[in-house]
Amino acid sequence: MSDRGPDDAHAALVALRDRIEAIDAQLVALVAERQRIAAQVGDVKRGAGQPVLDPAREAAVLRRIAGIAREHAVHEDDARELWRKLLAMARRVQAAGDAVHDATVSTMRDGAATVARDGGSSATEPGPHTGA
């Protein structure tokens, strides 16, 4: 630990949290892009008469993600848990089609706006400069 004073520590925390918030915005944009592609996958699957759920594909994705997590010193279980959620979101979008996907994206935006308006006051959403 360094010998920073309280003002220096506060400034460092603000700067680091700003960087995290920028990464968060990038992550959300990437998730939105992933969802748009998943909707297209659903269209192709429907056209080919294939089911939404593909357990072998999902298992392969989770194995690939665990390997990538190891390469980046991210705990494999954490990465798999995150990707299980992403896969569930993709299945939902694939099953629902574009109309419901558009409504979901709109709802997600409305929820983010609510959190922003509330300053992250809910118990599950950190406000500005409070999350890790």
XYZ file of C-alpha atoms in Angstrom, residues 30-108:
79
model
C -21.087 -5.738 -26.490
C -23.922 -7.630 -24.777
C -26.422 -5.713 -26.915
C -24.456 -6.633 -30.038
C -24.335 -10.273 -28.901
C -28.116 -10.225 -28.403
C -28.688 -8.815 -31.892
C -26.561 -11.596 -33.367
C -28.343 -14.180 -31.200
C -31.661 -12.971 -32.650
C -30.242 -13.572 -36.132
C -29.106 -17.046 -35.054
C -32.681 -17.675 -33.906
C -34.005 -16.626 -37.306
C -31.638 -19.038 -39.051
C -32.527 -21.855 -36.636
C -36.253 -21.280 -37.173
C -35.745 -21.269 -40.935
C -33.820 -24.547 -40.711
C -36.296 -26.125 -38.291
C -33.642 -26.414 -35.568
C -34.403 -26.113 -31.868
C -33.228 -23.107 -29.892
C -31.511 -25.228 -27.256
C -28.273 -26.848 -28.449
C -26.675 -28.435 -25.362
C -23.546 -29.573 -27.219
C -22.944 -26.065 -28.560
C -23.503 -24.493 -25.137
C -21.083 -26.971 -23.526
C -18.465 -26.133 -26.173
C -18.967 -22.402 -25.553
C -18.510 -22.867 -21.801
C -15.325 -24.913 -22.340
C -13.953 -22.251 -24.688
C -14.803 -19.486 -22.206
C -13.123 -21.384 -19.344
C -9.945 -21.567 -21.435
C -10.067 -17.869 -22.250
C -10.683 -17.099 -18.573
C -7.580 -19.089 -17.597
C -5.507 -17.121 -20.125
C -6.627 -13.859 -18.504
C -6.388 -14.973 -14.863
C -10.165 -14.827 -14.433
C -11.702 -17.479 -12.209
C -13.197 -20.122 -14.514
C -16.328 -20.629 -12.409
C -17.056 -16.905 -12.493
C -16.628 -16.795 -16.263
C -18.848 -19.858 -16.752
C -21.523 -18.355 -14.492
C -21.498 -15.114 -16.487
C -21.685 -16.984 -19.786
C -24.517 -19.214 -18.555
C -26.501 -16.008 -18.100
C -25.474 -14.761 -21.561
C -26.476 -18.105 -23.085
C -29.850 -17.967 -21.320
C -30.376 -14.450 -22.655
C -29.468 -15.651 -26.149
C -31.917 -18.570 -25.916
C -34.681 -16.204 -24.825
C -34.006 -13.870 -27.758
C -33.775 -16.774 -30.189
C -37.056 -18.248 -28.986
C -38.919 -14.970 -28.991
C -37.937 -13.490 -32.328
C -37.182 -9.891 -33.215
C -40.387 -8.235 -31.945
C -39.928 -9.445 -28.381
C -36.182 -8.785 -28.581
C -36.877 -5.144 -29.439
C -39.234 -4.894 -26.467
C -36.612 -6.510 -24.216
C -33.938 -4.063 -25.326
C -36.343 -1.184 -24.713
C -37.166 -2.532 -21.245
C -33.460 -2.951 -20.475
